Tab-separated table of C-alpha atoms and ligand atoms in Angstrom:
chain	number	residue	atom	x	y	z
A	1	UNK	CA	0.000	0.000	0.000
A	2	UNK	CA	1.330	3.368	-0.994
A	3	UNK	CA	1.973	5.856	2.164
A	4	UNK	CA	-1.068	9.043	1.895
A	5	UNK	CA	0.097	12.173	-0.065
A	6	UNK	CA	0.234	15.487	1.103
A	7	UNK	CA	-0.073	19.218	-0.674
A	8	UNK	CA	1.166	22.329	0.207
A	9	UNK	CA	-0.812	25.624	-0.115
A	10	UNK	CA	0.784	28.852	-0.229
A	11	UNK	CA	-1.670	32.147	-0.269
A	12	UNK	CA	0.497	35.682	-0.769
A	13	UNK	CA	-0.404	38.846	0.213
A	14	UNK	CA	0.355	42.352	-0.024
A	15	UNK	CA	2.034	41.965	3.850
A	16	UNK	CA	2.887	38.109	4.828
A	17	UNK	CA	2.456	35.316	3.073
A	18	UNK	CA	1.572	31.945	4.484
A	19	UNK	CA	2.027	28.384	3.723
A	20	UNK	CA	1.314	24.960	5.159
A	21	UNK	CA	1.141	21.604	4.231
A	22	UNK	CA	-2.466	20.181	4.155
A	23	UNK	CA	-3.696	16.419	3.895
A	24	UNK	CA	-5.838	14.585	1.397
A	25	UNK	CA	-8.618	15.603	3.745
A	26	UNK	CA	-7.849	19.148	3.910
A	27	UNK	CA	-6.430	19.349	7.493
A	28	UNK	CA	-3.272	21.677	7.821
A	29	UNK	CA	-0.344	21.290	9.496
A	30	UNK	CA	1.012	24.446	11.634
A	31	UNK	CA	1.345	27.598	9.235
A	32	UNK	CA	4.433	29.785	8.410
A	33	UNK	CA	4.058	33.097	7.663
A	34	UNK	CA	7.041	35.372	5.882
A	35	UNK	CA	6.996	38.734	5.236
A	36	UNK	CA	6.269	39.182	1.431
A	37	UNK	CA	8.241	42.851	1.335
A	38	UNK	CA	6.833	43.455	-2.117
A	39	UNK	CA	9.375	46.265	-2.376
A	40	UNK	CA	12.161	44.366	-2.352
A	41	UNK	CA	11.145	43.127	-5.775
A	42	UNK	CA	10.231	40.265	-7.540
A	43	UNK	CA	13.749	38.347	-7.777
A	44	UNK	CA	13.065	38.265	-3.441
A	45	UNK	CA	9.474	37.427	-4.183
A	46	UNK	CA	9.967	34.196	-5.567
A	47	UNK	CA	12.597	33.550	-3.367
A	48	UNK	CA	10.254	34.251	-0.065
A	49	UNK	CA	7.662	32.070	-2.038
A	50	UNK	CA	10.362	28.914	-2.340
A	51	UNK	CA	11.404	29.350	1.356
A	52	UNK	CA	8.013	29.588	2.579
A	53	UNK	CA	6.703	26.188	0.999
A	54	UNK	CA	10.350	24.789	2.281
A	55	UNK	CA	9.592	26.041	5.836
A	56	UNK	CA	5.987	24.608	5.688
A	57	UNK	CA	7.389	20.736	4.542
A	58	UNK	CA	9.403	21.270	7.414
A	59	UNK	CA	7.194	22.221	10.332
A	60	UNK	CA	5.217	19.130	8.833
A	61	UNK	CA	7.703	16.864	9.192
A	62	UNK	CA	8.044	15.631	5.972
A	63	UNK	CA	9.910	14.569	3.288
A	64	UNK	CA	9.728	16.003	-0.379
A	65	UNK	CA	8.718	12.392	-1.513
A	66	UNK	CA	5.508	12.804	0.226
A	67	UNK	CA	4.445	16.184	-1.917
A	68	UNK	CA	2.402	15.465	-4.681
A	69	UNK	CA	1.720	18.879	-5.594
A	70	UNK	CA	1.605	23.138	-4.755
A	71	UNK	CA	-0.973	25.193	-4.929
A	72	UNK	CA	-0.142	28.985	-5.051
A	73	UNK	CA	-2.817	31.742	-4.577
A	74	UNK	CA	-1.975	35.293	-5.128
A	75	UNK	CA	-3.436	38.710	-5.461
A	76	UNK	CA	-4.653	40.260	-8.759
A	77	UNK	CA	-3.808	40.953	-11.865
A	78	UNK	CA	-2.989	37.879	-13.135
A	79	UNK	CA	-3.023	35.331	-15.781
A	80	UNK	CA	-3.943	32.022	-13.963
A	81	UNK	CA	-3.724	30.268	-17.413
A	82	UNK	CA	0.027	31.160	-18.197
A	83	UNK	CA	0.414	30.913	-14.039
A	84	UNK	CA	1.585	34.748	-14.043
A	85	UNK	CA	1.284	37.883	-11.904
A	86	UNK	CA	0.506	40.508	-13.788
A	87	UNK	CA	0.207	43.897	-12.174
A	88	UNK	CA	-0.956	43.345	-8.944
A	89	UNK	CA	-1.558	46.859	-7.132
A	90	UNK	CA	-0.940	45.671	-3.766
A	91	UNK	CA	2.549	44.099	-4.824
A	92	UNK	CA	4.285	47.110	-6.305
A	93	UNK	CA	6.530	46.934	-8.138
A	94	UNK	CA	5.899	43.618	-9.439
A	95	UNK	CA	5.374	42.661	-13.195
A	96	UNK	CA	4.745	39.879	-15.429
A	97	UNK	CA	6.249	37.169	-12.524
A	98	UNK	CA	6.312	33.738	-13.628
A	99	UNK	CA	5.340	32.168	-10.547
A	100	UNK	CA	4.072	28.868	-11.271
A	101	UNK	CA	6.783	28.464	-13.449
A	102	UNK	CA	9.050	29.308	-10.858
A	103	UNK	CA	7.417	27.791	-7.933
A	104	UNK	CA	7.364	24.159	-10.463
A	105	UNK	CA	10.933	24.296	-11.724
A	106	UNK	CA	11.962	25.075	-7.523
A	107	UNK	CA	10.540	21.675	-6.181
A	108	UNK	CA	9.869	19.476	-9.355
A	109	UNK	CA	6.108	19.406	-8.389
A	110	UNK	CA	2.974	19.953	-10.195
A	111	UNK	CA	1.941	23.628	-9.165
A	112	UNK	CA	-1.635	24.796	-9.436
A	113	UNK	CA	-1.995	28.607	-10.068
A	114	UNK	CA	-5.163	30.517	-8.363
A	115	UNK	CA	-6.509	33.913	-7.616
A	116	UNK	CA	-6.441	34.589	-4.153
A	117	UNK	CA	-10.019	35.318	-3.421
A	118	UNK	CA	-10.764	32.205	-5.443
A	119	UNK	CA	-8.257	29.946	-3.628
A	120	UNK	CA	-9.992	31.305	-0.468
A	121	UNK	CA	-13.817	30.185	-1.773
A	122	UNK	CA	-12.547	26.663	-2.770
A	123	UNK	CA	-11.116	25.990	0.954
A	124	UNK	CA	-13.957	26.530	2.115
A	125	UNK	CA	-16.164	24.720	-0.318
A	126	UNK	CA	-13.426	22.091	0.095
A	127	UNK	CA	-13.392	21.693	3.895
A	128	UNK	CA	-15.329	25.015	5.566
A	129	UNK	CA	-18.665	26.328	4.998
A	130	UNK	CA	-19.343	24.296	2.015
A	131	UNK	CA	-18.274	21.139	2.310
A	132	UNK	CA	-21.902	19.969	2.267
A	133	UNK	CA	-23.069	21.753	-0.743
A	134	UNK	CA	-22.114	21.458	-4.901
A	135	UNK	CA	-22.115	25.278	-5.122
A	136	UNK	CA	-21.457	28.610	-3.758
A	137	UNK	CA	-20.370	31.791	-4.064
A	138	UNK	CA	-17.974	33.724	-1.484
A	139	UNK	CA	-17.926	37.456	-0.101
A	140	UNK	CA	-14.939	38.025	1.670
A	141	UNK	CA	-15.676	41.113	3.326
A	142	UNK	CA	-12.068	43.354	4.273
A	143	UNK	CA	-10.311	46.194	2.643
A	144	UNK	CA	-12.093	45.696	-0.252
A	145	UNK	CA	-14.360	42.967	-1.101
A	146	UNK	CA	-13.126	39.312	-2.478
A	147	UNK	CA	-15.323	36.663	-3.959
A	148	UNK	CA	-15.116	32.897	-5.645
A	149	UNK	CA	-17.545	31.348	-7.491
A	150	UNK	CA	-17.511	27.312	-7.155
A	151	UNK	CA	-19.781	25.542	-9.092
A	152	UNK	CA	-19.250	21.628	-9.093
A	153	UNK	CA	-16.082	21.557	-7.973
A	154	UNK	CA	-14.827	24.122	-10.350
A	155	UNK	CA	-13.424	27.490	-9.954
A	156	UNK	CA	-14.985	29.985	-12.033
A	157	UNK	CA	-11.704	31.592	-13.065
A	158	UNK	CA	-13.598	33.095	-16.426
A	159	UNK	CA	-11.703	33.783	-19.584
A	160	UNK	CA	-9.673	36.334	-18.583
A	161	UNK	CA	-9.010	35.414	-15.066
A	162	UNK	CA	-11.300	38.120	-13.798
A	163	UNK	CA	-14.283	35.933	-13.226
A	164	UNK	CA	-15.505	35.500	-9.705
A	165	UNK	CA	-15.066	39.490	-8.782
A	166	UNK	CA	-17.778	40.101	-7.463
A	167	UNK	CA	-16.822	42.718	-4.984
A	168	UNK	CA	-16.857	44.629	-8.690
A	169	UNK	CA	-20.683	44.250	-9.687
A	170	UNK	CA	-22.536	47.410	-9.824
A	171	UNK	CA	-25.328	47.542	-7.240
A	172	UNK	CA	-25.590	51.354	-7.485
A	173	UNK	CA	-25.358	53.973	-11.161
A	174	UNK	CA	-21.901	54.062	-12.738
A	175	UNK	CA	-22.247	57.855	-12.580
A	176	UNK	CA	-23.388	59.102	-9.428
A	177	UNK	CA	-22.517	56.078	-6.809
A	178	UNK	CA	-20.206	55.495	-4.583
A	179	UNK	CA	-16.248	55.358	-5.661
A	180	UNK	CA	-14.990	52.390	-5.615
A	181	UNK	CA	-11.378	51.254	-4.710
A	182	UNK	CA	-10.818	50.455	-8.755
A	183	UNK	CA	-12.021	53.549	-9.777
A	184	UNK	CA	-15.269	53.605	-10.807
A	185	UNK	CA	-18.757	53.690	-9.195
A	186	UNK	CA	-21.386	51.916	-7.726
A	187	UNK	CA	-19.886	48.787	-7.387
A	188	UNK	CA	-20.877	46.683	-4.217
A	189	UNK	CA	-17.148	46.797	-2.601
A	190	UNK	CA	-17.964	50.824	-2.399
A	191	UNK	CA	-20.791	49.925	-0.030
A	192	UNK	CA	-20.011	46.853	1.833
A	193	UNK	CA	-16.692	46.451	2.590
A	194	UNK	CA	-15.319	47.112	6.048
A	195	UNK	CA	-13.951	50.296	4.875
A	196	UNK	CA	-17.115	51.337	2.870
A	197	UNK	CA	-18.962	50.835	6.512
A	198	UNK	CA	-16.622	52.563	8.275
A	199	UNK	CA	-16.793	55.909	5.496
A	200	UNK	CA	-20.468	55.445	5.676
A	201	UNK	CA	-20.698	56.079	9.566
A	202	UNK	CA	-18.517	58.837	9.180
A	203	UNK	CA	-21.046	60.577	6.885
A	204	UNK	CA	-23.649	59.537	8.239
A	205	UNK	CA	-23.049	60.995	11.877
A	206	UNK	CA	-21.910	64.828	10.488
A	207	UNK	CA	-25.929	64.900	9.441
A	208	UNK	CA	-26.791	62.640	13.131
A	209	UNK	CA	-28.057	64.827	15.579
A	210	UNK	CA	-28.869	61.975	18.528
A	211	UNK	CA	-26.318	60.748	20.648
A	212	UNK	CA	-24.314	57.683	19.783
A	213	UNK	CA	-21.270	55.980	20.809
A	214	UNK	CA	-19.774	56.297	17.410
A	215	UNK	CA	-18.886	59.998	18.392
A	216	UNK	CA	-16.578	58.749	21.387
A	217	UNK	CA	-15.452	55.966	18.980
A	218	UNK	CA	-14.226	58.032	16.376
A	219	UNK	CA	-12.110	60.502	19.275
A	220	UNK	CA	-10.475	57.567	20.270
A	221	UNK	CA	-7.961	58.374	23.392
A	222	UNK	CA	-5.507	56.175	21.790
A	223	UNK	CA	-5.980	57.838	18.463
A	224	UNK	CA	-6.756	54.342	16.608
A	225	UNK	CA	-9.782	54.535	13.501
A	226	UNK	CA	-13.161	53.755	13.802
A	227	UNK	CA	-13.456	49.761	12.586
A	228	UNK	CA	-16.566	48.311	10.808
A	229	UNK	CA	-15.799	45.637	13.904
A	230	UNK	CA	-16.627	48.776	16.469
A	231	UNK	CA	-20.037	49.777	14.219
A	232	UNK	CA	-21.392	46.288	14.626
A	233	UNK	CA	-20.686	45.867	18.125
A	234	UNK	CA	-22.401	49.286	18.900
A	235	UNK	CA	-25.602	48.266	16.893
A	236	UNK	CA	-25.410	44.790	18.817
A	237	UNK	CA	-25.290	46.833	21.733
A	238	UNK	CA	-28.519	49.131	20.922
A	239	UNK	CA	-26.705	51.975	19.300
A	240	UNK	CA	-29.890	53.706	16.488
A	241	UNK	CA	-26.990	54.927	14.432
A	242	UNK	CA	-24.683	51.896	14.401
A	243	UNK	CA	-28.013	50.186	13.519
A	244	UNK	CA	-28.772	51.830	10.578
A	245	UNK	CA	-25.741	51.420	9.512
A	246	UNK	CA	-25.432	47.934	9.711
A	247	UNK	CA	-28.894	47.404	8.079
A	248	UNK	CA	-28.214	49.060	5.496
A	249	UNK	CA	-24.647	46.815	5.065
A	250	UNK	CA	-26.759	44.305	5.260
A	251	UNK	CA	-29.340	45.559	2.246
A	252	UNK	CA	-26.469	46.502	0.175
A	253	UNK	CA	-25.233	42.808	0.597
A	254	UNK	CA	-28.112	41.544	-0.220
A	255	UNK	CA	-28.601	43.073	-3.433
A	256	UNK	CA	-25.078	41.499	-4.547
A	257	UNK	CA	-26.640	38.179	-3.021
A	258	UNK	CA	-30.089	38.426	-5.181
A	259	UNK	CA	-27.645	39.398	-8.623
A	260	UNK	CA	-25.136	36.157	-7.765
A	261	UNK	CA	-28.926	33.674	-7.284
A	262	UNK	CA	-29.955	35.449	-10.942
A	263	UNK	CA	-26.528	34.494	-12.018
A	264	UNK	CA	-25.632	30.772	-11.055
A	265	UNK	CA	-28.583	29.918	-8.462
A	266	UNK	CA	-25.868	28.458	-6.163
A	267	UNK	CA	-26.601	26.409	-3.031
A	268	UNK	CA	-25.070	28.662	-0.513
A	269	UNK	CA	-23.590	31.716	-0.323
A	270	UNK	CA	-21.274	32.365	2.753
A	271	UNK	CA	-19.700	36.110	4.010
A	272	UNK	CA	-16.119	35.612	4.945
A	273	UNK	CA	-13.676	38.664	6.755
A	274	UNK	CA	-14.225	40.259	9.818
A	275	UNK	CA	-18.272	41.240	9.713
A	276	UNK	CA	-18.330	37.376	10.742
A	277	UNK	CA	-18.082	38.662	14.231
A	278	UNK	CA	-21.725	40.605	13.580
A	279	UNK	CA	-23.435	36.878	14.437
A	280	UNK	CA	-26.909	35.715	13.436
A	281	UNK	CA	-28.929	39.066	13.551
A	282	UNK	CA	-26.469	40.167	10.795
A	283	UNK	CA	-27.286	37.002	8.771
A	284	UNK	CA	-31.094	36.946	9.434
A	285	UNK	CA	-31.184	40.715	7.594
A	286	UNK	CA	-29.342	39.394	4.780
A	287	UNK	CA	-31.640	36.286	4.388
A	288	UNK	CA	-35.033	38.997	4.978
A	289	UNK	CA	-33.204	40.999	2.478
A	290	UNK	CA	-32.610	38.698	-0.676
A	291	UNK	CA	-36.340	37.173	0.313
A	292	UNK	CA	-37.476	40.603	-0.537
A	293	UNK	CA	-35.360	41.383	-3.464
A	294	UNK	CA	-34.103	37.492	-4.858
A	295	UNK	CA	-35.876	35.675	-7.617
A	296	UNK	CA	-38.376	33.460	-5.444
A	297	UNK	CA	-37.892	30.274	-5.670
A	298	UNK	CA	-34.335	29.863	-6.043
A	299	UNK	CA	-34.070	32.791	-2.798
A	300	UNK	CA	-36.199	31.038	-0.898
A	301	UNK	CA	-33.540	27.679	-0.792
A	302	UNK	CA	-30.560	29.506	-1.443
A	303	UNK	CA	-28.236	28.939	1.884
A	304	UNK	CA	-26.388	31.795	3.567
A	305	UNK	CA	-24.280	31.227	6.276
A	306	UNK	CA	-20.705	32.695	7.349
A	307	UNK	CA	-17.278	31.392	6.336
A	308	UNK	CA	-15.600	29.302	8.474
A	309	UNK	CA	-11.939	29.083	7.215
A	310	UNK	CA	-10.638	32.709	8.593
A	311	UNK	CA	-7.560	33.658	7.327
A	312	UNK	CA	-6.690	29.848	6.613
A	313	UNK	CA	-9.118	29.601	4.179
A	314	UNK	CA	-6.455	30.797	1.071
A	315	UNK	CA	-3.574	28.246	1.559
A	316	UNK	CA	-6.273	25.383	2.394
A	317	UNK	CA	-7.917	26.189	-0.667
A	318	UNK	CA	-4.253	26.662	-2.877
A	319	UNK	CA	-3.933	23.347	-1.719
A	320	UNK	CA	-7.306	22.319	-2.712
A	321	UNK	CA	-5.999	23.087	-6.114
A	322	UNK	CA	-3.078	21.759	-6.384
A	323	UNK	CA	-4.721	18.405	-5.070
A	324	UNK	CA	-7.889	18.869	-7.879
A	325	UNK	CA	-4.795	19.130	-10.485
A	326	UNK	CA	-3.470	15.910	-9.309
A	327	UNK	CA	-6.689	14.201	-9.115
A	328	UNK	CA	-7.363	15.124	-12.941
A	329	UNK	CA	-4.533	14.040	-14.062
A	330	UNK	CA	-3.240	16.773	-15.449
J	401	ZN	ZN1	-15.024	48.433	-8.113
């Protein structure tokens, strides 16, 4: 009998990136983390990326032998095809890097290639929130909003690489809505994200004339911002103006919600990032929400539930990939 194989994931972002090795049922092994130091360049990049995936064979106690493949996620733009970075705006001033090329050629190992916020939804359709379904789409809610669509066990990387951004779809007129961090408007990640919530309190209270806690919040003593964590704990704690604007998060994320059930009609969709800490209230106002707005039959089964992953949810879903590659045979 042949001894069980083993994968490693590696997810990089614009600060750390993090690795570990992950089993044929998608349990990790401790993590490493590395500092990516973007600015360093590219050359250092790939390096980092090699020494992380190193590092994470070694906490795992294990040889090379037992790695059957890599999965790498990464930030956008890419190519996931040709398995490059394009122009990533977080990772300046990196261009055109070859990593799966790189990344193969390093260890002699297959190397699956994946979008970050796609890596993310797979781990958790793999092992997290979704393990019990055959589709769903993924809101990570942060800076900005990330997504994944999985449908049957597939990525939906589109033709370009670009499908699955969803954080992107315009919930509000191209013309007058909000900006959004790519530059145009209306798009959902203008409303939604945690800094979108955050902006909207802001505004929101100049025009407030009741009392609320968000005032206090926002002359912090130790001179630290206002978080979208601090607006939802103040509406969970009665607060009319932390309320409203969490409802309205909530309506806003809905309305991305009802466009993804017209789209693909998938069997869950699951809210990933720090607004997990809002709890069930949070979740029941996005169900009332798309029962309102959603197409009715398929709203009325869709699931919607929060991600369950974390932050682990990237590498456990690169190696997701790099496990699907193996398991195709290709
Ligand atoms: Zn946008």
């Amino acid at each position: 009998m042949s001894e069980p194989m083993f994968y490693v994931g590696l997810d990089v972002g614009g600060t750390t990136m993090k690795a570990a090795v992950v089993d044929d049922q998608g349990k990790p092994f401790p993590s490493v983390s590395l500092p990516t130091d973007a600015h360093l360049g590219q050359e250092h990049g790939l390096k980092t990326m090699a020494e992380s995936i190193r590092l994470a064979i070694q906490t795992a106690g294990l040889g090379m032998d037992r790695i059957a493949a890599i999965g790498v996620a990464t930030p956008g733009l890419m190519d996931i095809k040709l398995g490059l970075i394009l122009e990533p705006p977080n990772l300046k001033p990196w261009r055109n890097v070859p990593v799966a090329q790189y990344v193969r050629q390093a260890f002699n190992k297959p190397v699956a290639f994946q979008n970050d916020a796609n890596a993310a939804a797979f781990g958790e359709f793999w092992v997290g929130a979704g393990r019990d379904v055959s589709s769903m789409v993924l809101f990570t809610l942060g800076t900005g909003i990330g997504g994944g669509i999985i449908i049957g066990d597939r990525v939906i990387e589109g033709e370009h690489s670009h499908g699955g951004e969803i954080g992107h779809m315009r919930i509000d007129l191209p013309d007058r809505g909000r900006l959004c961090g790519c530059g145009r408007r209306g798009c959902l990640e203008a409303y939604a994200s945690a800094t979108a919530v955050v902006a909207r309190t802001r505004e929101a209270m100049a025009a407030y004339r009741g009392p609320t806690r968000m005032r206090e919040l926002l002359r912090d003593e130790d001179g630290s911002e206002l978080s979208a964590r601090e607006v939802f704990e103040s509406a969970a704690k009665g607060d009319h103006l932390a309320q409203e604007i969490v409802d309205d998060t909530a309506y806003y994320l809905a309305l991305g919600a009802t466009a993804m059930i017209a789209t693909v009609d998938p069997q869950l969709i699951a809210y990933g990032g720090g607004m997990s800490e809002a709890g069930d209230v949070f979740l029941a106002k996005i169900r009332e929400y798309v029962g309102r707005f959603g197409l009715s039959y398929p709203a009325s089964k869709v699931q919607i539930h929060y991600a369950q992953l974390g932050s682990d949810a990237g590498f456990i879903g690169a190696a997701g990939c790099a496990r699907q590659l193996v398991m195709s045979g290709s």
